[in-house]
Coordinates of C-alpha atoms and ligand atoms in Angstrom, one line a residue:
Chain A
M1 CA 148.1 198.1 6.9
L2 CA 149.9 197.3 10.1
E3 CA 149.4 194.3 12.4
L4 CA 151.1 193.2 15.5
K5 CA 150.1 189.8 16.8
N6 CA 150.9 188.6 20.4
I7 CA 154.3 190.1 20.5
N8 CA 156.6 189.7 23.5
K9 CA 159.6 191.7 24.5
S10 CA 161.8 191.3 27.6
Y11 CA 165.0 192.9 28.7
H12 CA 167.6 191.1 30.8
D13 CA 169.2 193.6 33.1
G14 CA 171.7 191.9 35.2
S15 CA 169.9 189.2 37.2
T16 CA 166.4 190.6 36.7
D17 CA 164.1 190.1 33.7
I18 CA 161.8 192.9 32.7
H19 CA 158.9 191.7 30.6
V20 CA 158.0 194.9 28.9
L21 CA 155.5 193.8 26.3
K22 CA 153.2 190.8 26.9
D23 CA 151.2 189.3 24.1
L24 CA 150.6 192.7 22.7
S25 CA 148.4 193.0 19.7
L26 CA 147.7 196.1 17.6
K27 CA 146.1 196.8 14.3
A28 CA 146.1 200.0 12.2
E29 CA 144.5 200.6 8.8
K30 CA 146.2 202.7 6.2
G31 CA 145.8 206.4 6.9
T32 CA 144.7 206.2 10.5
V33 CA 146.2 208.1 13.4
L34 CA 146.8 206.2 16.6
S35 CA 147.9 207.7 19.9
I36 CA 149.5 205.6 22.7
M37 CA 149.7 206.9 26.2
G38 CA 150.9 205.2 29.4
R39 CA 153.1 205.6 32.5
S40 CA 156.7 206.3 32.2
G41 CA 158.7 203.1 31.7
C42 CA 155.6 201.1 30.5
G43 CA 157.2 200.3 27.1
K44 CA 155.9 202.9 24.7
S45 CA 159.3 203.7 23.2
T46 CA 160.1 200.0 23.1
L47 CA 156.9 199.4 21.1
L48 CA 157.7 202.3 18.7
H49 CA 161.3 201.0 18.2
I50 CA 159.8 197.6 17.3
L51 CA 157.4 199.2 14.9
G52 CA 160.4 201.0 13.4
G53 CA 162.4 197.8 12.9
I54 CA 165.1 199.0 15.2
E55 CA 164.3 196.6 17.9
R56 CA 163.6 192.8 17.5
I57 CA 160.7 191.0 19.2
D58 CA 161.1 187.8 21.2
S59 CA 158.0 186.2 19.9
G60 CA 154.8 187.0 17.9
S61 CA 154.5 188.5 14.5
Y62 CA 154.7 192.0 12.9
E63 CA 153.4 192.6 9.5
L64 CA 153.6 195.9 7.6
D65 CA 152.0 196.3 4.1
G66 CA 152.1 192.5 3.7
V67 CA 155.8 192.1 4.8
R68 CA 156.7 190.1 7.8
I69 CA 159.0 192.6 9.5
D70 CA 160.0 190.2 12.3
K71 CA 161.4 187.9 9.7
C72 CA 163.5 190.5 7.8
T73 CA 167.3 190.6 7.7
P74 CA 169.1 193.7 8.8
A75 CA 169.6 194.7 5.1
E76 CA 165.9 194.3 4.4
L77 CA 165.0 196.3 7.5
T78 CA 167.3 199.1 6.3
K79 CA 165.4 199.1 3.0
I80 CA 162.0 199.2 4.8
R81 CA 163.2 202.1 7.0
S82 CA 164.2 203.9 3.8
Q83 CA 161.1 203.2 1.8
K84 CA 158.2 202.9 4.3
L85 CA 159.1 204.6 7.5
G86 CA 159.4 208.1 8.9
F87 CA 160.5 209.0 12.4
V88 CA 159.7 212.0 14.5
F89 CA 161.3 212.2 17.9
Q90 CA 161.3 214.5 20.8
S91 CA 164.9 215.5 20.1
Y92 CA 164.5 215.9 16.3
Y93 CA 167.7 214.1 15.3
L94 CA 168.6 216.7 12.7
I95 CA 172.1 217.0 11.4
K96 CA 173.3 220.3 12.7
S97 CA 176.0 220.8 10.1
L98 CA 173.5 220.6 7.2
N99 CA 171.0 223.3 6.3
C100 CA 167.3 222.7 6.4
V101 CA 166.8 221.5 2.8
D102 CA 169.9 219.3 3.0
N103 CA 168.5 217.7 6.1
V104 CA 165.2 216.9 4.4
E105 CA 167.2 215.4 1.5
V106 CA 168.9 212.9 3.7
P107 CA 166.4 210.0 3.4
L108 CA 166.0 210.7 -0.3
G109 CA 169.7 210.6 -0.8
Y110 CA 170.2 207.3 1.0
A111 CA 167.2 206.0 -1.0
G112 CA 169.2 206.6 -4.1
I113 CA 167.2 209.5 -5.6
K114 CA 169.0 211.7 -8.0
S115 CA 170.0 215.2 -6.9
K116 CA 167.5 217.2 -9.0
E117 CA 164.4 215.2 -8.0
R118 CA 165.8 215.1 -4.4
R119 CA 165.9 218.9 -4.2
E120 CA 162.4 219.2 -5.7
R121 CA 160.8 216.7 -3.3
A122 CA 162.6 218.2 -0.3
M123 CA 161.4 221.7 -1.2
A124 CA 157.9 220.4 -1.6
A125 CA 158.1 218.8 1.8
L126 CA 159.4 222.0 3.3
E127 CA 156.6 224.0 1.7
Y128 CA 154.2 221.5 3.1
V129 CA 155.3 222.1 6.7
G130 CA 155.4 225.9 6.1
M131 CA 159.2 226.1 6.1
G132 CA 159.7 226.9 2.4
D133 CA 161.5 230.1 3.2
Y134 CA 164.0 228.4 5.5
A135 CA 165.5 226.0 3.0
E136 CA 169.1 227.4 3.1
R137 CA 169.0 228.3 6.8
S138 CA 171.1 226.7 9.4
I139 CA 169.4 224.2 11.7
T140 CA 171.1 225.6 14.8
K141 CA 169.4 229.0 14.3
L142 CA 165.8 227.6 14.4
S143 CA 163.4 227.4 17.4
G144 CA 162.3 224.0 18.7
G145 CA 159.0 224.1 16.9
Q146 CA 160.7 225.0 13.6
Q147 CA 163.2 222.2 14.1
Q148 CA 160.4 219.8 14.6
R149 CA 158.8 221.0 11.4
I150 CA 162.0 220.3 9.5
A151 CA 162.1 216.8 11.1
I152 CA 158.5 216.3 9.9
A153 CA 159.3 217.5 6.4
R154 CA 162.2 215.0 6.4
A155 CA 159.9 212.2 7.7
I156 CA 157.4 212.7 4.8
A157 CA 159.9 213.5 2.1
A158 CA 160.4 209.9 1.0
S159 CA 156.6 209.2 1.0
P160 CA 156.5 206.6 3.8
S161 CA 153.4 204.6 4.6
L162 CA 154.0 204.8 8.4
I163 CA 155.2 207.6 10.6
L164 CA 156.3 206.9 14.1
A165 CA 156.4 209.8 16.5
D166 CA 157.8 209.4 20.0
E167 CA 156.8 212.4 22.1
P168 CA 157.0 214.7 19.1
T169 CA 155.9 217.7 21.3
G170 CA 157.9 216.8 24.4
N171 CA 160.2 219.8 24.0
L172 CA 157.6 222.3 22.8
D173 CA 155.2 224.7 24.6
S174 CA 151.5 223.8 24.5
E175 CA 150.6 226.2 21.7
T176 CA 153.4 225.1 19.4
A177 CA 152.7 221.5 20.3
E178 CA 149.1 221.9 19.1
T179 CA 150.1 223.2 15.7
I180 CA 152.7 220.5 15.3
I181 CA 150.2 217.8 16.1
H182 CA 147.6 219.3 13.8
L183 CA 150.3 219.4 11.1
L184 CA 151.2 215.7 11.6
V185 CA 147.5 214.6 11.6
K186 CA 146.7 216.6 8.5
L187 CA 149.6 215.2 6.5
A188 CA 148.7 211.7 7.6
E189 CA 145.1 212.1 6.5
Q190 CA 145.9 213.8 3.3
N191 CA 148.6 211.4 2.2
G192 CA 147.1 208.1 3.5
I193 CA 150.0 207.7 6.0
T194 CA 149.5 205.6 9.1
L195 CA 150.6 207.8 12.1
I196 CA 151.4 206.5 15.5
I197 CA 152.0 209.1 18.2
V198 CA 153.4 208.3 21.7
T199 CA 152.6 211.0 24.1
H200 CA 152.1 212.0 27.7
D201 CA 149.7 214.8 26.7
D202 CA 145.9 214.1 26.8
K203 CA 145.3 216.9 24.4
V204 CA 147.7 215.6 21.9
A205 CA 146.2 212.1 22.3
S206 CA 142.7 213.3 21.7
T207 CA 143.5 214.5 18.2
A208 CA 144.1 210.8 17.1
H209 CA 141.4 208.7 15.5
E210 CA 142.1 205.8 17.8
Q211 CA 143.5 206.2 21.3
Y212 CA 145.3 203.5 23.2
I213 CA 146.8 203.1 26.6
L214 CA 149.8 200.8 27.2
R215 CA 149.3 199.0 30.5
D216 CA 150.8 195.8 31.9
G217 CA 152.5 195.2 28.6
M218 CA 149.4 195.4 26.5
C219 CA 147.6 198.0 24.4
V220 CA 144.0 198.7 25.5
H221 CA 141.5 201.2 24.0
A222 CA 141.3 204.4 26.1
Chain B
M1 CA 176.4 209.7 -5.7
Y2 CA 175.0 210.8 -2.4
S3 CA 177.6 209.1 -0.3
I4 CA 180.4 211.2 -2.0
K5 CA 178.4 214.3 -1.3
I6 CA 178.2 213.4 2.4
I7 CA 181.9 212.4 2.5
L8 CA 182.9 215.8 1.0
H9 CA 180.6 217.5 3.5
Y10 CA 182.3 216.0 6.5
L11 CA 185.8 216.5 5.1
K12 CA 184.9 220.2 4.8
L13 CA 183.2 220.3 8.2
Y14 CA 186.2 218.8 10.0
K15 CA 188.7 220.5 7.7
K16 CA 190.8 221.9 10.5
Q17 CA 191.2 218.5 12.2
Y18 CA 191.7 216.7 8.9
F19 CA 194.2 219.4 7.9
L20 CA 196.3 219.0 11.0
L21 CA 196.2 215.2 10.7
G22 CA 197.1 215.5 7.0
I23 CA 200.1 217.7 7.8
Q24 CA 201.4 215.3 10.4
M25 CA 201.1 212.4 8.1
T26 CA 202.6 214.3 5.1
V27 CA 205.7 215.2 7.2
A28 CA 206.0 211.6 8.4
F29 CA 205.7 210.2 4.9
A30 CA 208.1 212.8 3.4
L31 CA 210.7 211.9 6.1
I32 CA 210.3 208.2 5.5
F33 CA 210.7 208.7 1.8
I34 CA 213.9 210.8 2.2
I35 CA 215.4 208.5 4.7
R36 CA 214.7 205.4 2.8
S37 CA 215.8 206.9 -0.5
S38 CA 219.1 208.0 1.1
E39 CA 219.7 204.6 2.6
I40 CA 219.1 202.8 -0.7
S41 CA 221.2 205.4 -2.6
L42 CA 224.1 204.9 -0.1
E43 CA 224.0 201.2 -0.6
L44 CA 223.9 201.6 -4.4
R45 CA 226.8 204.0 -4.5
Q46 CA 228.9 202.0 -2.2
A47 CA 228.2 198.9 -4.3
D48 CA 229.2 200.9 -7.4
A49 CA 232.4 202.1 -5.7
E50 CA 233.3 198.6 -4.6
S51 CA 232.7 197.0 -8.0
E52 CA 235.0 199.5 -9.7
S53 CA 237.3 200.3 -6.8
K54 CA 239.8 202.6 -8.5
V55 CA 242.9 204.5 -7.5
S56 CA 243.5 207.8 -9.1
F57 CA 246.1 210.6 -8.5
L58 CA 244.7 214.1 -8.4
V59 CA 246.9 217.0 -9.2
E60 CA 245.6 220.4 -8.4
A61 CA 247.5 223.2 -10.0
G62 CA 248.0 226.5 -8.1
A63 CA 247.5 230.0 -9.6
D64 CA 251.1 230.5 -10.6
T65 CA 251.8 226.9 -11.7
D66 CA 253.5 226.4 -15.0
T67 CA 250.8 224.2 -16.5
K68 CA 252.7 223.5 -19.6
M69 CA 255.5 222.0 -17.7
L70 CA 253.0 220.1 -15.5
S71 CA 251.3 218.6 -18.5
E72 CA 254.6 217.6 -20.0
L73 CA 255.8 216.0 -16.8
I74 CA 252.5 214.0 -16.5
N75 CA 252.6 212.9 -20.1
R76 CA 256.2 211.8 -19.8
F77 CA 255.3 209.8 -16.7
I78 CA 252.4 208.2 -18.6
E79 CA 254.8 207.2 -21.4
E80 CA 257.4 205.9 -19.0
N81 CA 254.9 203.6 -17.4
A82 CA 253.1 202.6 -20.5
E83 CA 252.5 199.1 -19.2
F84 CA 250.0 200.4 -16.7
G85 CA 247.8 202.0 -19.4
L86 CA 247.5 205.4 -17.6
Q87 CA 245.2 208.1 -18.8
C88 CA 244.9 211.7 -17.8
I89 CA 241.8 213.8 -17.7
V90 CA 242.1 217.5 -17.3
N91 CA 239.3 219.4 -15.7
G92 CA 240.2 223.1 -15.2
N93 CA 243.2 223.1 -12.9
L94 CA 242.5 219.5 -11.9
Y95 CA 244.5 216.7 -13.5
I96 CA 243.2 213.2 -12.8
V97 CA 245.5 210.3 -13.6
S98 CA 243.9 206.9 -13.5
S99 CA 244.0 203.5 -15.0
D100 CA 242.1 200.2 -15.2
S101 CA 244.9 198.4 -13.5
D102 CA 246.2 198.7 -10.0
I103 CA 248.4 201.8 -9.8
S104 CA 248.7 202.2 -6.0
S105 CA 252.4 201.4 -6.2
L106 CA 253.0 204.2 -8.6
F107 CA 252.0 207.0 -6.3
G108 CA 255.6 207.5 -4.9
P109 CA 257.2 207.6 -8.3
F110 CA 254.5 209.9 -9.5
R111 CA 255.1 212.5 -6.8
L112 CA 258.8 212.3 -7.5
A113 CA 258.3 212.9 -11.2
L114 CA 256.3 216.0 -10.6
Q115 CA 258.8 217.6 -8.1
P116 CA 260.1 220.1 -10.6
C117 CA 256.8 221.9 -10.4
G118 CA 257.6 222.8 -6.8
E119 CA 255.3 223.5 -3.9
Q120 CA 252.6 225.1 -6.0
I121 CA 250.8 221.9 -6.8
T122 CA 248.9 219.5 -4.5
I123 CA 249.0 215.9 -5.3
T124 CA 246.4 213.5 -3.7
Y125 CA 246.0 209.8 -3.7
Y126 CA 242.4 209.1 -4.4
D127 CA 240.8 205.8 -3.6
S128 CA 237.2 205.8 -5.0
M129 CA 236.0 203.4 -2.4
E130 CA 237.6 205.2 0.5
M131 CA 236.3 208.4 -0.7
M132 CA 232.8 207.1 -1.2
K133 CA 232.8 205.8 2.3
S134 CA 233.9 209.0 3.9
M135 CA 231.3 211.0 1.9
G136 CA 228.7 208.4 2.7
N137 CA 229.4 208.8 6.4
G138 CA 228.2 212.4 6.4
I139 CA 224.9 211.3 4.8
A140 CA 224.5 208.3 7.0
Y141 CA 225.0 210.5 10.1
F142 CA 222.3 212.9 8.9
T143 CA 220.0 210.1 7.9
N144 CA 220.2 208.8 11.5
I145 CA 219.2 212.2 12.9
L146 CA 216.3 212.3 10.4
K147 CA 215.3 208.8 11.6
I148 CA 214.9 210.0 15.2
I149 CA 212.7 212.9 14.0
M150 CA 210.7 210.5 11.8
V151 CA 210.0 208.1 14.7
I152 CA 208.8 211.0 16.8
V153 CA 206.6 212.5 14.0
T154 CA 205.2 209.1 13.1
L155 CA 204.4 208.3 16.7
V156 CA 202.7 211.7 17.2
A157 CA 200.8 211.2 13.9
A158 CA 199.7 207.7 14.9
V159 CA 198.6 208.8 18.4
G160 CA 196.9 211.9 16.8
F161 CA 195.2 209.6 14.3
T162 CA 193.9 207.2 16.9
G163 CA 192.7 210.1 19.1
Y164 CA 191.1 211.7 16.1
V165 CA 189.3 208.5 15.1
M166 CA 187.8 208.2 18.5
L167 CA 186.9 211.9 18.6
T168 CA 185.3 211.7 15.2
L169 CA 183.1 208.8 16.4
L170 CA 182.0 210.7 19.5
Q171 CA 181.2 213.8 17.4
R172 CA 179.5 211.7 14.8
E173 CA 177.3 209.5 16.9
H174 CA 174.4 211.9 16.7
D175 CA 174.7 212.3 12.9
I176 CA 175.1 208.6 12.4
L177 CA 171.9 207.9 14.3
A178 CA 170.0 210.6 12.3
A179 CA 171.2 209.1 9.0
Y180 CA 170.3 205.6 10.3
L181 CA 166.8 206.6 11.1
C182 CA 166.6 208.1 7.6
G183 CA 167.2 204.7 6.1
A184 CA 171.0 204.5 5.8
S185 CA 172.6 201.2 6.6
L186 CA 175.2 201.0 9.3
K187 CA 177.5 199.5 6.7
K188 CA 177.1 202.5 4.5
L189 CA 177.8 204.9 7.4
L190 CA 180.9 202.9 8.3
F191 CA 182.0 203.1 4.7
I192 CA 181.4 206.9 4.6
T193 CA 183.4 207.7 7.8
G194 CA 186.1 205.2 6.9
T195 CA 186.5 206.7 3.4
E196 CA 187.1 210.1 4.9
L197 CA 190.0 208.7 7.0
I198 CA 191.4 206.7 4.1
A199 CA 191.1 209.7 1.8
V200 CA 193.2 211.9 4.2
G201 CA 195.7 209.1 4.6
T202 CA 196.1 208.5 0.9
F203 CA 196.3 212.1 0.1
S204 CA 199.0 212.6 2.8
L205 CA 200.9 209.6 1.5
A206 CA 200.9 211.0 -2.1
L207 CA 201.8 214.5 -0.9
G208 CA 204.5 213.3 1.5
C209 CA 206.2 211.1 -1.1
G210 CA 206.0 213.9 -3.6
L211 CA 207.6 216.2 -1.2
G212 CA 210.2 213.6 -0.3
Y213 CA 210.9 213.1 -4.0
I214 CA 211.6 216.8 -4.5
L215 CA 213.7 217.1 -1.3
T216 CA 215.7 213.8 -1.5
P217 CA 218.4 215.3 -3.8
T218 CA 219.2 217.9 -1.1
M219 CA 220.6 215.1 1.0
S220 CA 223.5 215.0 -1.4
S221 CA 224.9 218.2 0.1
F222 CA 225.7 216.3 3.3
G223 CA 228.1 214.2 1.3
A224 CA 229.7 216.8 -0.9
S225 CA 233.5 216.7 -1.5
G226 CA 236.0 218.6 -3.6
I227 CA 235.6 216.4 -6.6
G228 CA 231.9 216.1 -6.7
L229 CA 228.6 215.4 -5.1
Y230 CA 227.6 212.1 -3.6
R231 CA 224.4 211.4 -5.6
I232 CA 221.3 210.7 -3.5
T233 CA 218.4 210.0 -5.8
P234 CA 214.7 209.4 -5.0
Q235 CA 214.0 205.7 -5.0
P236 CA 210.6 204.2 -6.0
E237 CA 211.2 201.5 -3.4
A238 CA 210.9 204.2 -0.7
F239 CA 207.3 204.7 -1.7
L240 CA 206.5 201.1 -1.0
Y241 CA 208.3 201.5 2.4
A242 CA 206.1 204.5 3.2
F243 CA 203.0 202.6 2.1
A244 CA 203.9 199.7 4.3
L245 CA 204.4 202.0 7.2
L246 CA 201.0 203.6 6.5
I247 CA 199.4 200.2 6.8
V248 CA 201.3 199.1 9.9
I249 CA 200.8 202.4 11.8
Y250 CA 197.3 203.2 10.7
A251 CA 195.9 199.8 10.5
I252 CA 195.4 199.7 14.3
P253 CA 193.3 202.8 14.6
I254 CA 191.4 202.0 11.4
L255 CA 190.7 198.6 12.7
A256 CA 189.7 199.9 16.1
Y257 CA 187.4 202.4 14.3
G258 CA 185.8 199.6 12.3
V259 CA 185.2 197.5 15.4
R260 CA 183.8 200.5 17.3
M261 CA 181.4 201.2 14.4
R262 CA 180.4 197.6 14.2
L263 CA 179.5 197.8 17.9
Y264 CA 177.5 201.0 17.3
D265 CA 174.0 200.3 18.5
P266 CA 171.3 202.8 17.4
L267 CA 169.1 201.8 20.2
V268 CA 171.7 202.6 22.8
Q269 CA 172.3 205.9 21.1
I270 CA 168.5 206.7 21.1
R271 CA 168.2 205.9 24.8
K272 CA 171.2 208.1 25.4
E273 CA 169.8 211.1 23.6
E274 CA 166.2 210.8 24.6
N275 CA 166.9 210.9 28.3
Ligands
ATP1 N1 168.3 198.1 26.8 C1 167.6 197.9 27.9 N2 168.0 197.1 28.8 C2 167.3 197.0 29.9 N3 166.1 197.5 30.1 C3 165.6 198.3 29.2 C4 166.3 198.6 28.0 N4 165.6 199.4 27.2 C5 164.5 199.6 27.9 N5 164.4 199.0 29.1 C6 163.4 199.0 30.1 O1 162.2 198.8 29.4 C7 161.1 199.5 30.0 C8 160.4 200.3 29.0 O2 161.2 201.3 28.5 P1 160.6 202.4 27.5 O3 161.7 203.3 27.2 O4 159.9 201.7 26.4 O5 159.5 203.2 28.3 P2 158.6 204.4 27.9 O6 157.2 203.9 28.1 O7 159.0 204.9 26.6 O8 159.0 205.4 29.1 P3 159.0 207.0 29.0 O9 157.5 207.5 29.0 O10 159.7 207.4 30.2 O11 159.7 207.4 27.8 C9 161.7 200.4 31.1 O12 161.5 199.8 32.3 C10 163.2 200.4 30.7 O13 164.0 200.5 31.9
MG2 MG1 159.9 206.7 25.9

């Protein structure tokens, strides 16, 4: 369960204040898939960063699985990122010097999971995204769609309760985009993970259970 | 431990840079160790020489010298001057006449006493302190040359180190963000990258001082003389000196690195990479 209540977020850029999010409220039950669309610069990424505990809010409250995220210390936020969150970004953020399975192991490693279990869970996640045969391959030799699959495997490896995807298909052709989105939605549904997708693509948005548009700093149903 | 695995991974990944950096630092530390050991040895030997400043007469016999006669003449001289408590040590064709008392005034009579042996023998007046000083001069001169080399190597290593630290950070920003998004704390990531640098520094320090330990005795050859080698020995204190220098020279880049990492903002990095 995820709940944002009347959150506000402004940026001070020199002399001007940009009020990006205004009394924004949003609720998502466990296992639901949400899509958020909106014009460029309307604050979608900002919202996602807040949900991911990377960005602080000015006012309001943010609760995830019964924990007040907006009240957490940086150390607690790190723990939450490690245990509850998975990120999927347009530019993957894979570590190029590590092979596929080692990339998937990263969140498990930092969560303190022992090497044997780490490998097993990483392999299972790779199988899940259909990349089991690529475990020992170098990241740099994969296509964009394959890299995004690895990133998805990494996001689910530590069994998070919330996956945040910022334009996950932004760098992919429409056909690959569709399979990636279906993969994300499937794994959210099967594993009871809340999935929030920010996208520019109507088709991608339409696969979500609930569709929102971010306009004037607020989330409204599409 | 996962952190160790990651540290080893990056040490391996950047092995070329770390290797070059390690070599620079090793050479710098070896030079520091040798120079410092030489300086301390010089001081010690000179202090020794001063405390037991001794005059001896050295007699070197030639190939055709009548050594029997030479021995007799020396022994007679020793008996005649019994009040000085003279002793003679024979080492091959070298006769060393010395005493615990001041015998500088005896040199003239000594030469006179040995005249019957003719031109075949060479007699030298040997003042241990004077000798030590002149032998030490050779070493001190060479030590000074090494010092100049050391300053250059150390400066290059320090500049290289600072440059490397900044380069590492640039190269790492992407990986650091990836690890951060995977639940690593920035503190842990600072620890990981910092440990790599400290590992290279510590390894170089150990290797450099080890190398210095082995090479220090070779400095003796710059102070060799007919009657022996000027002993230059590795000094444990030189290690402390190298260690202090490590801290002074590398504290600045490591500090700069720490500050830079503290200022690392994942949000800034995300915005940089997403656009
Ligand atoms: N650190 C910052 N300082 C000042 N302004 C910022 C900062 N970060 C974001 N903004 C501003 O906040 C607004 C929202 O940015 P955000 O990246 O959330 O938009 P977005 O909806 O994700 O856009 P896009 O679809 O182009 O990715 C923008 O006007 C942006 O310029
Ligand atoms: Mg955005």
